[in-house]
Tab-separated table of C-alpha atoms in Angstrom:
chain	number	residue	atom	x	y	z
A	1	MET	CA	46.437	140.774	153.206
A	2	LEU	CA	46.661	143.961	154.784
A	3	PHE	CA	50.103	143.367	154.690
A	4	LEU	CA	50.804	143.084	151.362
A	5	LYS	CA	48.572	146.025	150.938
A	6	PHE	CA	50.608	148.173	152.759
A	7	MET	CA	53.508	147.193	150.928
A	8	ASN	CA	51.752	147.792	147.710
A	9	SER	CA	51.182	151.161	148.575
A	10	VAL	CA	54.677	151.957	149.583
A	11	SER	CA	56.143	150.956	146.067
A	12	ALA	CA	53.363	152.448	144.440
A	13	ASP	CA	54.492	155.857	146.510
A	14	ASP	CA	57.745	155.198	144.986
A	15	PHE	CA	56.875	154.685	141.642
A	16	PHE	CA	55.039	158.184	141.619
A	17	GLN	CA	57.616	160.054	142.843
A	18	CYS	CA	60.435	158.683	140.454
A	19	ILE	CA	57.974	160.338	137.823
A	20	VAL	CA	57.853	163.594	139.470
A	21	ALA	CA	61.587	163.397	139.934
A	22	LYS	CA	63.426	165.447	137.683
A	23	ASP	CA	66.896	163.157	137.995
A	24	LYS	CA	65.904	159.821	138.274
A	25	LEU	CA	69.573	158.530	139.143
A	26	SER	CA	69.763	160.984	142.047
A	27	PHE	CA	65.894	159.823	143.161
A	28	TRP	CA	67.078	156.203	142.921
A	29	VAL	CA	70.641	156.623	144.890
A	30	GLU	CA	69.309	159.833	147.496
A	31	LEU	CA	69.194	158.406	151.180
A	32	ASN	CA	65.770	157.942	151.724
A	33	SER	CA	65.689	155.338	148.896
A	34	LEU	CA	68.439	153.988	149.735
A	35	ILE	CA	66.496	152.833	153.393
A	36	ASP	CA	63.665	151.243	151.485
A	37	PHE	CA	66.213	149.195	149.387
A	38	CYS	CA	67.413	147.782	153.298
A	39	THR	CA	64.288	147.697	154.893
A	40	ILE	CA	61.496	146.662	152.677
A	41	PRO	CA	63.455	143.333	151.152
A	42	PRO	CA	63.436	141.895	154.481
A	43	ALA	CA	59.986	143.038	155.174
A	44	PHE	CA	58.938	140.615	152.445
A	45	LEU	CA	61.528	137.985	153.910
A	46	THR	CA	60.137	137.760	157.032
A	47	LEU	CA	56.633	137.021	155.744
A	48	TYR	CA	58.076	134.370	153.440
A	49	LEU	CA	59.482	132.869	155.830
A	50	GLY	CA	57.053	133.835	159.015
A	51	THR	CA	59.424	134.728	161.362
A	52	THR	CA	59.949	138.282	163.246
A	53	TRP	CA	63.666	138.525	162.191
A	54	LEU	CA	64.449	141.971	162.339
A	55	GLY	CA	66.994	142.436	159.526
A	56	LEU	CA	68.238	145.620	158.148
A	57	ARG	CA	64.709	146.915	159.350
A	58	PHE	CA	66.391	149.428	161.952
A	59	ILE	CA	67.505	151.531	159.434
A	60	ARG	CA	64.081	153.276	158.708
A	61	ALA	CA	65.092	154.955	162.163
A	62	VAL	CA	67.441	157.202	160.700
A	63	ARG	CA	64.576	159.044	159.423
A	64	LEU	CA	64.117	160.314	162.930
A	65	ASN	CA	67.056	162.822	162.052
A	66	TRP	CA	64.377	164.864	159.997
A	67	PHE	CA	61.577	164.588	162.787
A	68	GLY	CA	62.667	167.767	163.936
A	69	ASP	CA	62.622	169.900	160.928
A	70	ASP	CA	58.733	168.340	160.544
A	71	VAL	CA	57.999	169.149	163.861
A	72	ALA	CA	58.750	172.833	163.461
A	73	ALA	CA	57.320	172.792	160.009
A	74	VAL	CA	53.731	172.210	161.615
A	75	LYS	CA	54.616	175.056	163.697
A	76	LEU	CA	54.125	172.388	167.372
A	77	ILE	CA	57.607	174.625	168.064
A	78	SER	CA	57.875	178.232	168.380
A	79	SER	CA	60.987	178.861	170.017
A	80	HIS	CA	64.334	177.926	168.118
A	81	LYS	CA	66.220	177.082	171.568
A	82	MET	CA	63.440	174.347	171.272
A	83	LEU	CA	63.865	173.790	167.885
A	84	ASN	CA	67.541	172.902	168.317
A	85	LEU	CA	67.174	170.608	171.060
A	86	SER	CA	64.379	168.691	169.715
A	87	ARG	CA	66.948	167.936	166.426
A	88	THR	CA	69.293	167.102	169.047
A	89	LEU	CA	67.147	164.532	170.481
A	90	CYS	CA	65.888	163.326	167.632
A	91	GLN	CA	69.416	162.750	166.188
A	92	PHE	CA	70.183	160.713	169.444
A	93	VAL	CA	67.009	158.828	169.121
A	94	SER	CA	67.545	158.084	165.413
A	95	PHE	CA	71.622	157.286	166.073
A	96	TRP	CA	70.242	155.372	169.661
A	97	LEU	CA	67.786	152.863	167.626
A	98	THR	CA	69.860	152.645	164.717
A	99	ALA	CA	72.824	151.097	166.270
A	100	GLY	CA	71.136	149.102	168.732
A	101	GLY	CA	68.791	147.308	165.899
A	102	LEU	CA	72.875	146.468	164.482
A	103	TYR	CA	74.654	145.562	167.746
A	104	PHE	CA	71.762	142.976	168.086
A	105	LEU	CA	71.737	141.844	164.120
A	106	VAL	CA	75.843	141.356	164.544
A	107	ASP	CA	75.181	140.079	167.995
A	108	ASN	CA	72.981	137.352	166.834
A	109	MET	CA	74.593	136.290	163.551
A	110	SER	CA	77.952	135.897	165.478
A	111	ALA	CA	79.623	132.415	164.805
A	112	GLU	CA	78.921	131.649	168.176
A	113	ASN	CA	75.393	132.258	167.827
A	114	ILE	CA	74.252	131.446	164.768
A	115	ASN	CA	73.880	127.889	165.626
A	116	CYS	CA	71.971	127.596	168.975
A	117	ASN	CA	69.109	126.790	169.719
A	118	LYS	CA	66.654	129.469	171.634
A	119	SER	CA	66.348	133.098	170.055
A	120	PRO	CA	67.327	135.676	170.377
A	121	CYS	CA	70.990	133.731	170.909
A	122	GLY	CA	72.865	136.741	172.361
A	123	LEU	CA	70.490	139.946	173.818
A	124	SER	CA	67.356	141.136	172.952
A	125	PHE	CA	67.240	144.166	170.692
A	126	TRP	CA	65.583	145.561	174.093
A	127	GLU	CA	68.599	144.808	175.923
A	128	SER	CA	71.286	145.846	173.280
A	129	LEU	CA	69.523	149.314	173.311
A	130	TYR	CA	69.545	149.339	177.154
A	131	PHE	CA	72.841	148.026	176.718
A	132	LEU	CA	74.033	150.782	174.212
A	133	PHE	CA	72.793	153.474	176.476
A	134	ILE	CA	74.283	152.326	179.849
A	135	THR	CA	77.772	152.042	177.573
A	136	LEU	CA	77.374	155.243	176.273
A	137	SER	CA	76.753	157.438	179.057
A	138	THR	CA	79.591	156.166	180.505
A	139	ILE	CA	77.951	154.393	183.333
A	140	GLY	CA	78.478	150.940	182.649
A	141	TYR	CA	76.893	148.478	185.217
A	142	GLY	CA	78.653	145.869	183.895
A	143	ASP	CA	75.246	143.325	183.391
A	144	LYS	CA	75.109	143.559	179.618
A	145	HIS	CA	78.616	142.797	178.085
A	146	PRO	CA	79.559	141.784	174.431
A	147	SER	CA	79.567	137.783	174.176
A	148	ASN	CA	81.573	137.625	171.160
A	149	ARG	CA	84.316	139.328	168.918
A	150	GLU	CA	82.251	140.328	166.074
A	151	SER	CA	79.970	142.090	169.113
A	152	GLN	CA	82.976	143.897	170.568
A	153	ILE	CA	84.378	145.441	167.214
A	154	ILE	CA	80.589	146.041	166.254
A	155	VAL	CA	80.716	148.464	169.693
A	156	ILE	CA	84.026	149.994	168.937
A	157	PHE	CA	83.074	152.332	166.457
A	158	ILE	CA	79.435	152.498	168.032
A	159	ILE	CA	81.170	153.846	171.042
A	160	MET	CA	83.731	156.243	168.555
A	161	VAL	CA	80.254	157.478	166.949
A	162	GLY	CA	78.036	157.904	169.734
A	163	LEU	CA	80.284	159.634	172.414
A	164	ALA	CA	80.260	162.449	169.791
A	165	VAL	CA	76.378	162.592	170.127
A	166	PHE	CA	76.430	162.003	173.459
A	167	ALA	CA	78.580	165.302	173.713
A	168	SER	CA	76.369	167.378	171.045
A	169	PHE	CA	73.455	167.464	173.958
A	170	MET	CA	75.728	170.060	176.046
A	171	PRO	CA	75.314	172.875	173.773
A	172	ALA	CA	71.740	172.304	173.061
A	173	LEU	CA	71.162	172.339	176.869
A	174	VAL	CA	73.860	175.180	177.641
A	175	GLU	CA	71.652	177.318	174.687
A	176	LEU	CA	68.813	176.715	176.730
A	177	SER	CA	69.974	178.334	179.644
A	178	GLN	CA	71.851	181.655	177.712
A	179	LYS	CA	70.395	184.814	177.372
A	180	PRO	CA	68.770	185.667	173.967
A	181	ALA	CA	70.757	186.138	170.727
A	182	SER	CA	72.522	189.494	169.847
A	183	TYR	CA	72.341	190.681	166.405
A	184	LEU	CA	74.337	193.805	166.977
A	185	GLY	CA	77.308	191.785	166.116
A	186	GLU	CA	79.619	192.419	163.169
A	187	TYR	CA	80.174	189.990	159.785
A	188	ASP	CA	82.639	188.429	159.179
A	189	ASP	CA	82.902	188.394	155.305
A	190	SER	CA	86.624	186.005	155.330
A	191	LYS	CA	84.381	182.850	154.557
A	192	SER	CA	82.329	183.679	151.712
A	193	SER	CA	80.796	186.277	149.562
A	194	HIS	CA	77.648	188.089	150.874
A	195	VAL	CA	74.670	189.941	149.678
A	196	ILE	CA	73.001	192.429	152.104
A	197	VAL	CA	69.316	192.435	152.034
A	198	CYS	CA	67.169	194.866	153.647
A	199	GLY	CA	64.056	196.499	153.425
A	200	TYR	CA	60.355	194.963	154.702
A	201	ILE	CA	61.629	191.796	156.647
A	202	THR	CA	59.078	189.786	157.656
A	203	THR	CA	59.050	185.673	157.667
A	204	SER	CA	57.049	186.005	154.900
A	205	THR	CA	58.968	187.634	152.855
A	206	VAL	CA	62.181	185.915	153.820
A	207	THR	CA	60.566	182.392	153.264
A	208	ASN	CA	60.189	183.361	149.682
A	209	PHE	CA	63.461	185.063	149.056
A	210	MET	CA	65.264	182.242	150.801
A	211	ARG	CA	63.019	179.997	148.156
A	212	ASP	CA	64.226	181.488	145.383
A	213	PHE	CA	67.763	182.138	146.697
A	214	LEU	CA	68.345	178.502	147.632
A	215	HIS	CA	67.273	177.447	144.747
A	216	PRO	CA	69.398	174.444	142.810
A	217	GLU	CA	69.602	176.662	139.467
A	218	ASN	CA	70.830	179.935	141.565
A	219	GLU	CA	74.251	180.144	140.522
A	220	ASN	CA	75.406	182.073	143.690
A	221	GLN	CA	75.470	178.608	145.800
A	222	GLU	CA	78.492	179.839	147.812
A	223	THR	CA	76.976	183.639	148.533
A	224	THR	CA	75.323	184.511	151.938
A	225	ALA	CA	72.809	186.381	152.389
A	226	VAL	CA	73.097	188.967	155.356
A	227	PHE	CA	69.196	190.757	156.403
A	228	LEU	CA	69.740	193.880	157.560
A	229	ASN	CA	66.661	194.914	159.804
A	230	PRO	CA	66.161	197.876	162.600
A	231	THR	CA	63.804	195.312	164.704
A	232	PRO	CA	65.105	192.048	166.253
A	233	PRO	CA	63.480	188.964	164.515
A	234	PRO	CA	60.498	187.224	165.465
A	235	GLU	CA	60.565	183.890	167.056
A	236	GLU	CA	59.309	182.573	163.478
A	237	LEU	CA	62.009	184.549	161.608
A	238	GLN	CA	64.423	182.572	164.271
A	239	ASN	CA	63.665	179.414	163.299
A	240	LEU	CA	63.600	180.230	159.515
A	241	MET	CA	67.033	181.773	159.980
A	242	HIS	CA	68.172	178.876	162.239
A	243	ARG	CA	67.491	176.100	159.434
A	244	HIS	CA	69.209	177.924	156.746
A	245	PHE	CA	72.146	179.082	159.303
A	246	TYR	CA	74.693	178.415	156.434
A	247	ARG	CA	73.345	180.179	153.814
A	248	CYS	CA	72.184	183.626	155.920
A	249	GLN	CA	72.432	185.458	158.663
A	250	TYR	CA	71.054	188.135	160.437
A	251	PHE	CA	71.644	191.504	161.989
A	252	GLN	CA	69.739	194.390	163.923
A	253	GLY	CA	70.732	197.838	162.168
A	254	SER	CA	69.295	200.335	160.216
A	255	PRO	CA	70.725	200.390	155.933
A	256	LEU	CA	70.635	204.518	156.960
A	257	GLY	CA	73.116	203.950	159.165
A	258	GLY	CA	76.829	204.164	158.226
A	259	GLY	CA	78.117	202.406	161.221
A	260	ASP	CA	75.361	199.230	160.657
A	261	LEU	CA	76.490	199.135	157.095
A	262	GLN	CA	79.701	198.445	158.052
A	263	ARG	CA	79.065	196.036	160.614
A	264	VAL	CA	77.230	193.763	157.435
A	265	LYS	CA	80.427	194.748	155.284
A	266	CYS	CA	78.799	196.961	152.655
A	267	ASP	CA	81.695	197.805	151.216
A	268	THR	CA	82.134	194.317	150.273
A	269	ALA	CA	79.139	192.872	149.579
A	270	LYS	CA	77.759	191.385	145.802
A	271	ALA	CA	74.812	193.233	145.887
A	272	CYS	CA	72.387	195.323	148.073
A	273	LEU	CA	68.662	194.151	147.724
A	274	VAL	CA	65.231	195.664	149.152
A	275	ILE	CA	62.200	193.422	149.193
């Protein structure tokens, strides 16, 4: 009964989210909705069969990708370096759990194991996680290995993606040992157009500005906001800049100084805004 109440609440939540969504078609094909389609039906199937079959429920681990941003939103992390590390860690854990579930599913549903009398026939879910971890970390004890051709094929694809995920850890770890970022550089205006923003630059004013600047109805979707301020950004503003690094940059300097205006390419800017 408790399970049915939970599933009803999930369905009701999706229903109300669909009502308030501006684009109903985009809502049903977005990633979170597709994850629900792949995970909720298997939950009903396990209830009907009276088993603990994993099915595609491991795909829900993909949502851990955004857990680092959720932690930053409630201000549990104040440093942008730790924010970057937490994001990388969440991405790795999300990939690890998802890949482990995929390997477990393929290994136990292969032609060699599907008709066996024990459960699980191949590696268990935790053994699958252990096997992928020691494989991706290149330790490779050899005590666990794929037992069939289907598992061997899926491991090839997991390793191809997993090595890149493991490699992404290194920049985040190196960044922790580096000195604070310098904001005295020069803006590169060859990649996209930009607007210069100066004046009262604080976390609250930048947040309000970026909310309007990143609005879907804004025509300047390829424009970068370049903030120019005499003082370095505080930690909260650094976190905000890091979340929107693809659309904004921060430079330390005075809008009254000719050299600072040249650094941010004032002559090629589309506009100069004062907030």
